[in-house]
Coordinates of C-alpha atoms in Angstrom, one line a residue:
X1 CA 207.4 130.6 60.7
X2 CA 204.6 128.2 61.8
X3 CA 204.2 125.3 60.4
X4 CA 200.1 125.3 60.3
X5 CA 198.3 128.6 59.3
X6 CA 194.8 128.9 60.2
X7 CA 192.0 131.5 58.9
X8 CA 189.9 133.0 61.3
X9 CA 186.4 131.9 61.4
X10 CA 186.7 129.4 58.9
X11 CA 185.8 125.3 59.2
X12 CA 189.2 124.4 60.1
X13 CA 189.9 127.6 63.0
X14 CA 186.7 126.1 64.6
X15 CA 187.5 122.6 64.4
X16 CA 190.9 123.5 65.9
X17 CA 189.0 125.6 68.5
X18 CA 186.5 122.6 69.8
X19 CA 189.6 119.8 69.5
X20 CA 191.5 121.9 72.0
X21 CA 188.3 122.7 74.3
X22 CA 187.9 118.9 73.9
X23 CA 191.5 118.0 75.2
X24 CA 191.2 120.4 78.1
X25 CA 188.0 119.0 79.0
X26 CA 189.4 115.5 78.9
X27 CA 192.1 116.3 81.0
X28 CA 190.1 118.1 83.5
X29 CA 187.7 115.6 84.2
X30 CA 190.1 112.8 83.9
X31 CA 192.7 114.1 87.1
X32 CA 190.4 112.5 89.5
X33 CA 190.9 109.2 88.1
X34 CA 194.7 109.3 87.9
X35 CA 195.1 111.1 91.0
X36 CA 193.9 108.1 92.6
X37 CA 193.9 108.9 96.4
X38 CA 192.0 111.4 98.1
X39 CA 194.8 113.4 99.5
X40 CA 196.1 114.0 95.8
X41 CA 192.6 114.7 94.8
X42 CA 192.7 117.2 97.5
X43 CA 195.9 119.1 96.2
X44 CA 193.8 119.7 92.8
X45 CA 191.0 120.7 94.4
X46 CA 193.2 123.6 96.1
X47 CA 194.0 124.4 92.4
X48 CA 190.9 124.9 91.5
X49 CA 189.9 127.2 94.8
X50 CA 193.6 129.5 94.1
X51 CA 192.7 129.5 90.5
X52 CA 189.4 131.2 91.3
X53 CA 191.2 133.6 94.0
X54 CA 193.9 134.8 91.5
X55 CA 191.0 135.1 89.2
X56 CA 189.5 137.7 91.6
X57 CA 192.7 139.0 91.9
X58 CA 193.2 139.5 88.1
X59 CA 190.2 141.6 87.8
X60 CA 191.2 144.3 89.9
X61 CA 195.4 144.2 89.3
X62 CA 195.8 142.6 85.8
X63 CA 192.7 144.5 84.1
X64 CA 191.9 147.2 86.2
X65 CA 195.8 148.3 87.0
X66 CA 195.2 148.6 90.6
X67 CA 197.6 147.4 92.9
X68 CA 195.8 145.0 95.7
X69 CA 197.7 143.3 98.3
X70 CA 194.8 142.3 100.4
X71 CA 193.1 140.1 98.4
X72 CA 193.4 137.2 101.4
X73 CA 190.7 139.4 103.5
X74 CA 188.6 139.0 101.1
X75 CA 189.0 135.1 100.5
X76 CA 188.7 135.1 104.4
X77 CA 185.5 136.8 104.5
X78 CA 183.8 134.7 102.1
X79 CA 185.5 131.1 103.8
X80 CA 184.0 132.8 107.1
X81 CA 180.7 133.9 105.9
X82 CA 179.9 129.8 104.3
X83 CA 181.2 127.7 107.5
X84 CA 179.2 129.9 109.6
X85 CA 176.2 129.8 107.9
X86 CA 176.6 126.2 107.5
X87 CA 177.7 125.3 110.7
X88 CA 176.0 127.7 113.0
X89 CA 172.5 127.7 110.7
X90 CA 172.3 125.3 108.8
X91 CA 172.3 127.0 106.1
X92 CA 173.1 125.1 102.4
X93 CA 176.7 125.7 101.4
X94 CA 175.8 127.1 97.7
X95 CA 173.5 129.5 99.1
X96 CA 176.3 130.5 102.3
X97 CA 179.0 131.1 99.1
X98 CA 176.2 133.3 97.3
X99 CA 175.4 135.6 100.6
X100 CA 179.5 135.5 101.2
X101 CA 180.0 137.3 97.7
X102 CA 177.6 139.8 98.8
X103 CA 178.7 140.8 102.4
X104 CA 182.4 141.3 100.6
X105 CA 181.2 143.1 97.4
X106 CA 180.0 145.7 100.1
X107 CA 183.4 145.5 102.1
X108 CA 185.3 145.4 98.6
X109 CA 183.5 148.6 97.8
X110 CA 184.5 150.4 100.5
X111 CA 187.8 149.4 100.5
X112 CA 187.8 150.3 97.0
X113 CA 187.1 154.0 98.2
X114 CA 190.6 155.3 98.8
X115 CA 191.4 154.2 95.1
X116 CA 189.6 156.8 94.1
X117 CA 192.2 159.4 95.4
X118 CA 195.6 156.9 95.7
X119 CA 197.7 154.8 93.5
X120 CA 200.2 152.1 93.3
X121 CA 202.3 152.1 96.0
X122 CA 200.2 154.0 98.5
X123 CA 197.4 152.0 97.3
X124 CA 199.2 148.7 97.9
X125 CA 199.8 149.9 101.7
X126 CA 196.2 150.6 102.4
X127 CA 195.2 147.2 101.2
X128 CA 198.5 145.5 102.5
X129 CA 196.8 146.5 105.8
X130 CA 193.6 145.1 105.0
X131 CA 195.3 141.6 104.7
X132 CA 197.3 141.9 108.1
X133 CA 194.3 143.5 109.9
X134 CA 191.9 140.5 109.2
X135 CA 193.4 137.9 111.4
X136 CA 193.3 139.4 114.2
X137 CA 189.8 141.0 113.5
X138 CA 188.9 137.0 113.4
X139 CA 190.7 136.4 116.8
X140 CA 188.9 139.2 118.6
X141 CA 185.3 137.7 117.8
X142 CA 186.3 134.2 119.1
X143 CA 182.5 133.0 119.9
X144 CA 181.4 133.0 116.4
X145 CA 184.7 132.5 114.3
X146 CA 186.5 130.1 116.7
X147 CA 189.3 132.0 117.3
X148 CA 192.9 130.7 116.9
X149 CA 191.3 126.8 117.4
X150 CA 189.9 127.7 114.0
X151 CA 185.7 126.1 113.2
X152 CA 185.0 123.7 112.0
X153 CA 181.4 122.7 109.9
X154 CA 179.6 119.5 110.8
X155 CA 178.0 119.0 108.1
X156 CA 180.1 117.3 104.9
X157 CA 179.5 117.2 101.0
X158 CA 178.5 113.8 100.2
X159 CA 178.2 112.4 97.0
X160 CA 174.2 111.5 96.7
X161 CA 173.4 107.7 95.3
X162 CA 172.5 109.1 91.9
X163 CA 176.3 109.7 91.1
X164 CA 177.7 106.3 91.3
X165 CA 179.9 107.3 94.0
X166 CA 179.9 105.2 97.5
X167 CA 179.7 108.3 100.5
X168 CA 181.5 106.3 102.6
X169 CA 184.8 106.0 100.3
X170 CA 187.6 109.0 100.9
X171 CA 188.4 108.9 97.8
X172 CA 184.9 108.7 95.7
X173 CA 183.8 111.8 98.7
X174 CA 187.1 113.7 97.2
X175 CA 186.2 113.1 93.7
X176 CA 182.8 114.1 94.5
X177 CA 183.7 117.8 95.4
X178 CA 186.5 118.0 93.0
X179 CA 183.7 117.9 90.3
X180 CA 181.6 120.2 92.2
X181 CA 184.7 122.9 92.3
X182 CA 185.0 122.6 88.9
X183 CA 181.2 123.3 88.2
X184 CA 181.6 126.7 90.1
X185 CA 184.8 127.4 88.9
X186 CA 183.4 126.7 85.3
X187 CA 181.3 129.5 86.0
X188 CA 183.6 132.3 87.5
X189 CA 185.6 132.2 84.8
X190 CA 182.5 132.5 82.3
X191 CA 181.1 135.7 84.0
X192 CA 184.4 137.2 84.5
X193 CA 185.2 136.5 80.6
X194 CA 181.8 137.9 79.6
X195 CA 182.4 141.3 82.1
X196 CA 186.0 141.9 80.7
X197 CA 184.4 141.3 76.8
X198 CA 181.4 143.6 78.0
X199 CA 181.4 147.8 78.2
X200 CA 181.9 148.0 81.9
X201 CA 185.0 145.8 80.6
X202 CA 186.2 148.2 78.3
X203 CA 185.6 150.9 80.3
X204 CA 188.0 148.7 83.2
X205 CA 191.0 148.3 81.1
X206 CA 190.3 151.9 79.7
X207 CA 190.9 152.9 83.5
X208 CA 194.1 150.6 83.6
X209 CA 195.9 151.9 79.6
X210 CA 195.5 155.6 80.9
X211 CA 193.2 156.8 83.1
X212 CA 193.5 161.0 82.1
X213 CA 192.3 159.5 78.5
X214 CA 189.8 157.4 79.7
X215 CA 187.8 160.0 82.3
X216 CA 187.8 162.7 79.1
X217 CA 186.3 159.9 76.9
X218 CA 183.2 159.7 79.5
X219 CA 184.4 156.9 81.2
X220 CA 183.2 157.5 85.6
X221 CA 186.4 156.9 87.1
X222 CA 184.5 156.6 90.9
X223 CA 182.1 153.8 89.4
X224 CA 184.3 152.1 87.9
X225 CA 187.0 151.6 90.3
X226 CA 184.8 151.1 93.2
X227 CA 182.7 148.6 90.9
X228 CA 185.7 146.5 89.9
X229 CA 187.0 146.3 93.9
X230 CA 183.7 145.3 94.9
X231 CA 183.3 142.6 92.1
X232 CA 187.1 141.4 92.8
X233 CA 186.0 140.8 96.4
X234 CA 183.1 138.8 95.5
X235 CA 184.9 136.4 92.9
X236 CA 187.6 136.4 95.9
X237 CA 184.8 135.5 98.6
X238 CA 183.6 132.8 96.7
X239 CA 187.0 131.4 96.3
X240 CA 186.7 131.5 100.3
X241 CA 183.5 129.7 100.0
X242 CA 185.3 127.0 97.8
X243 CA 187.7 126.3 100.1
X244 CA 184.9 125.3 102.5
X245 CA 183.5 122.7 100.5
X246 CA 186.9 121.1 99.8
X247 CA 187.7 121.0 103.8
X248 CA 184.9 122.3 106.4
X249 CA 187.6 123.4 109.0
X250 CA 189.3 126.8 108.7
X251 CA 191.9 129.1 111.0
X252 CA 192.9 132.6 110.8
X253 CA 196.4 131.5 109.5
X254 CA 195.4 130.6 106.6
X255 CA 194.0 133.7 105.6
X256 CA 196.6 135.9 106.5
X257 CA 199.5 137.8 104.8
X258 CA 201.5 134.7 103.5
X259 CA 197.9 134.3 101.4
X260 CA 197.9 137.7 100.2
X261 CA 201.2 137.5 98.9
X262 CA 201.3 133.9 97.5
X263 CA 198.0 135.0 95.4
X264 CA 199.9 138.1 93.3
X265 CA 202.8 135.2 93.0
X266 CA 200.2 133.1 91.0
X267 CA 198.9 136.0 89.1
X268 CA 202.5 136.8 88.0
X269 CA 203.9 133.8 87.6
X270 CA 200.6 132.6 85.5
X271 CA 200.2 135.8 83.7
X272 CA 198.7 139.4 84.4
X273 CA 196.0 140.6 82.7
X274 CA 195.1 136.9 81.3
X275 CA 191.9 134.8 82.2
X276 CA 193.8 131.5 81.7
X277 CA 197.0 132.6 83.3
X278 CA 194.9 131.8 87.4
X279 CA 195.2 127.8 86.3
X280 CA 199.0 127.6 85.8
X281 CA 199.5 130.2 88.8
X282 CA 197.5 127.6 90.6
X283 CA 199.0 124.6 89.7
X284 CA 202.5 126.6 91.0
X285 CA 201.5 127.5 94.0
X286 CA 200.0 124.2 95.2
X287 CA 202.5 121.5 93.4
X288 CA 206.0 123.8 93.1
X289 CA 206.3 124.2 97.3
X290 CA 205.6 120.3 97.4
X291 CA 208.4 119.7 95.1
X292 CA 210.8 121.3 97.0
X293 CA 210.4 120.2 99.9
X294 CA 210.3 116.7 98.7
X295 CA 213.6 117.3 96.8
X296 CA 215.9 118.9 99.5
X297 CA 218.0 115.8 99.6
X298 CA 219.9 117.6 96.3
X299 CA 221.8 119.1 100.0
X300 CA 223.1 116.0 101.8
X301 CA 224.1 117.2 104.7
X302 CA 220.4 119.6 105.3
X303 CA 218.7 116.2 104.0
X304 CA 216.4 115.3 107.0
X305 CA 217.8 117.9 109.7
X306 CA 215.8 121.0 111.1
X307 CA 217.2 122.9 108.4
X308 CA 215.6 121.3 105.6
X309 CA 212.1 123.4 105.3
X310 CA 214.5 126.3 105.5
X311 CA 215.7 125.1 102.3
X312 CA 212.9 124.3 101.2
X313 CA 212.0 127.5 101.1
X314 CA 215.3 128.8 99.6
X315 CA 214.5 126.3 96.7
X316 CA 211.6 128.2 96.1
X317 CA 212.1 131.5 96.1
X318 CA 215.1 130.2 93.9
X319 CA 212.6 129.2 91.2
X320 CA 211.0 131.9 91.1
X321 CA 213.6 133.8 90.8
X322 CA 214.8 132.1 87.5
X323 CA 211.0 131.3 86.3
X324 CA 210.5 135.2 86.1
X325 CA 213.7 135.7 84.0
X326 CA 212.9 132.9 82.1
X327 CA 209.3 133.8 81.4
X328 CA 208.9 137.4 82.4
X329 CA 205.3 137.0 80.7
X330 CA 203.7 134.6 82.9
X331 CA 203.0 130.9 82.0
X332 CA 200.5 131.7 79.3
X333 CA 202.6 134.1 77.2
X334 CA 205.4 131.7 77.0
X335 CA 202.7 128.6 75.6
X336 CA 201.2 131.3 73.2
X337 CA 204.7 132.0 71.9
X338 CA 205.5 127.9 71.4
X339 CA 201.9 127.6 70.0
X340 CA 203.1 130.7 67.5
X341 CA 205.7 128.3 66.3
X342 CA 203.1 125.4 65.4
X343 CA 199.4 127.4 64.8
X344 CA 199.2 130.6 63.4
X345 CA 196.0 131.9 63.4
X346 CA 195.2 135.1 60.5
X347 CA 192.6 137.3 60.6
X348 CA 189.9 136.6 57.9
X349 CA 189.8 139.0 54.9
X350 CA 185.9 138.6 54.3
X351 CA 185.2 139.5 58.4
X352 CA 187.6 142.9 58.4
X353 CA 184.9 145.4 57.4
X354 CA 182.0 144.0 59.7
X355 CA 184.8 143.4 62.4
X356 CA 186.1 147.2 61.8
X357 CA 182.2 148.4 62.1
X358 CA 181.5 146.7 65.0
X359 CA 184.6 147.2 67.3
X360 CA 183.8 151.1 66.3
X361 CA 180.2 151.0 67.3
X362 CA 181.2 149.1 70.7
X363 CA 184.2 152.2 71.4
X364 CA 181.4 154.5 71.0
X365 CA 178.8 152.9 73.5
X366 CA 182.1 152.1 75.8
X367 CA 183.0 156.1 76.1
X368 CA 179.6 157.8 76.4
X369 CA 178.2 160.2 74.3
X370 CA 180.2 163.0 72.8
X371 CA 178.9 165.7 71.1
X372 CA 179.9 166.2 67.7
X373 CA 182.3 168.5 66.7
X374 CA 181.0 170.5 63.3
X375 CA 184.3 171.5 61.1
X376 CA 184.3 174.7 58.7
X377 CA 185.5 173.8 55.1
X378 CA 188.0 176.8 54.2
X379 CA 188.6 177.6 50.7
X380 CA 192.5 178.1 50.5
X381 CA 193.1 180.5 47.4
X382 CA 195.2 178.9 44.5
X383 CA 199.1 180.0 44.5
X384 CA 199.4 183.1 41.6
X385 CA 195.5 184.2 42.2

């Protein structure tokens, strides 16, 4: 039983909804400030960039059902795209992120091709491939991506005079383009909320509950799947772009398989199929690693041997072992499950009827136009007659 029940749409629901908008906020804004030095500002930076990748991720595995293991390709393409364009052209880096989306919504669509006839696990090899294949495809071009020596972009993200913030200090720089990641992050996670509430949205997650159901309700299976590929690899790409801003050098190895597979451990571990879910999955991937390799003194005798980020490792995979048995639901379904104990939140009798007639009216703009079906009243003749 929870100790506070709310009523939907009423004064006190919305005053509950803007004080915990209000805290996030707070907190958000307030990390740079006690993160203090610019190496820690860094590490949330990196949460922000992951958080945007697993978002991309999300779209086509959590919503869509589809099982994508190269979703690192795609971050790579749009990391690629921005420090060439930047370095090589001089190109602005908001406008190099924007062009990166679009080259990999084209690759994303064609990848997105054999979906249309495979499924899970054959699925997951084609794109597994995908992730493996890209490193190498960026070692073969050397002159433009650098090769194994990685690139590296002149030009910087300065904070300009007009923020307060000296260009010359590490730390004010690094505060600088934590805000800015924030900004674009802000607005990835809008437009990926507003296509999941929107009809291509329903008709995504129609594709994902059952797909047999969802082609006879009109829904185009070959529009959809390549669509929400395409769009997956652009939210990833500007991930890439992201990662850019926060550091202007870039290798092959980071965008290889050990990036494909840490990005489904975010998405799990924060919570399929949940917008929210990509900041904890984030905030695992970047602090949980540090922590165990800061703590493997709990073995004395690996404690500062060549054994130790062996352990480290062990430590890790340790935790997540017990962290999926723990909360099998991600991050988010286990705080929605303590916030059930505290807030419950109850639909509003007064909205059910206009609620009712409007999710109706959206299921019939989400599955096409049927024709009606005209039923012929039969008189049954009374018993005795």
């Amino acid at each position: 039983m929870a100790l506070v029940t709310l009523t939907e749409r009423t004064v006190a629901h919305r005053v509950y909804q803007v004080a915990a908008w209000a805290l996030f906020t707070i907190v958000v804004l307030s990390i740079p400030s006690y993160a203090g030095l610019d190496a820690e500002i860094g590490r949330w930076s990196d949460v922000i960039c992951y958080a945007v990748a697993i978002l991309g991720l999300n779209l086509v595995t959590g919503y869509s059902g589809q099982i994508s293991l190269g979703h690192s390709a795609f971050v790579g393409i749009g990391a690629y795209v921005t420090i060439i364009l930047v370095g090589d052209h001089d190109w602005s880096y908001f406008t190099a992120i924007v062009a990166g989306a679009v080259i990999a919504f084209g690759v994303g669509l064609l990848i997105g091709l054999p979906a249309l006839r495979i499924r899970g696990l054959y699925l997951a090899v084609v794109t597994l491939s995908v992730a493996v294949v890209f490193p190498q495809l960026v070692q073969k071009f050397e002159s433009i991506t650098g090769g194994d020596n990685g690139k590296k972009a002149a030009a910087e993200l300065l904070p300009p005079s007009w923020t307060g913030l000296d260009s010359r200090n590490r730390n004010d720089i690094a505060a600088y383009k934590y805000y800015l990641l924030i900004g674009v992050a802000g607005i990835m996670f809008l437009l990926v909320r507003n296509l999941i509430r929107s009809r291509p949205g329903r008709a995504i997650v129609a594709i994902r509950d059952n797909q047999t159901s969802a082609a006879v309700s009109g829904v185009d299976l070959r529009l959809y799947k390549t669509l929400t590929f395409g769009v997956s690899a652009a939210v990833g790409a500007i991930a890439g772009g992201m990662f850019v801003m926060r550091e202007p050098f870039i290798a092959p190895s980071q965008f290889g398989l050990d990036l494909a597979i840490f990005l489904v451990v975010g998405l799990v571990l924060g919570g399929v199929a949940t917008l929210p879910g990509a900041i904890p999955g984030a905030i695992i991937l970047v602090f949980a690693r540090k922590l165990t390799t800061d703590h493997t003194d709990i073995i004395p005798w690996l404690d500062g041997r060549p054994g130790a980020g062996a352990i480290a490792d062990v430590l890790f995979g340790v935790g997540l072992i017990v962290f999926v048995f723990v909360l099998p639901g991600g991050v988010i379904d286990g705080f929605r499950r303590l916030r059930g104990l505290i807030v419950r939140v109850v639909p509003n009798p007064a909205w059910l009827p206009a609620a009712a007639a409007a999710a109706a009216a959206a299921s019939t703009q989400a599955v096409g136009s049927v024709e009606p079906v005209t039923v012929t009243s039969t008189t049954v003749p009374a018993e005795g007659t």
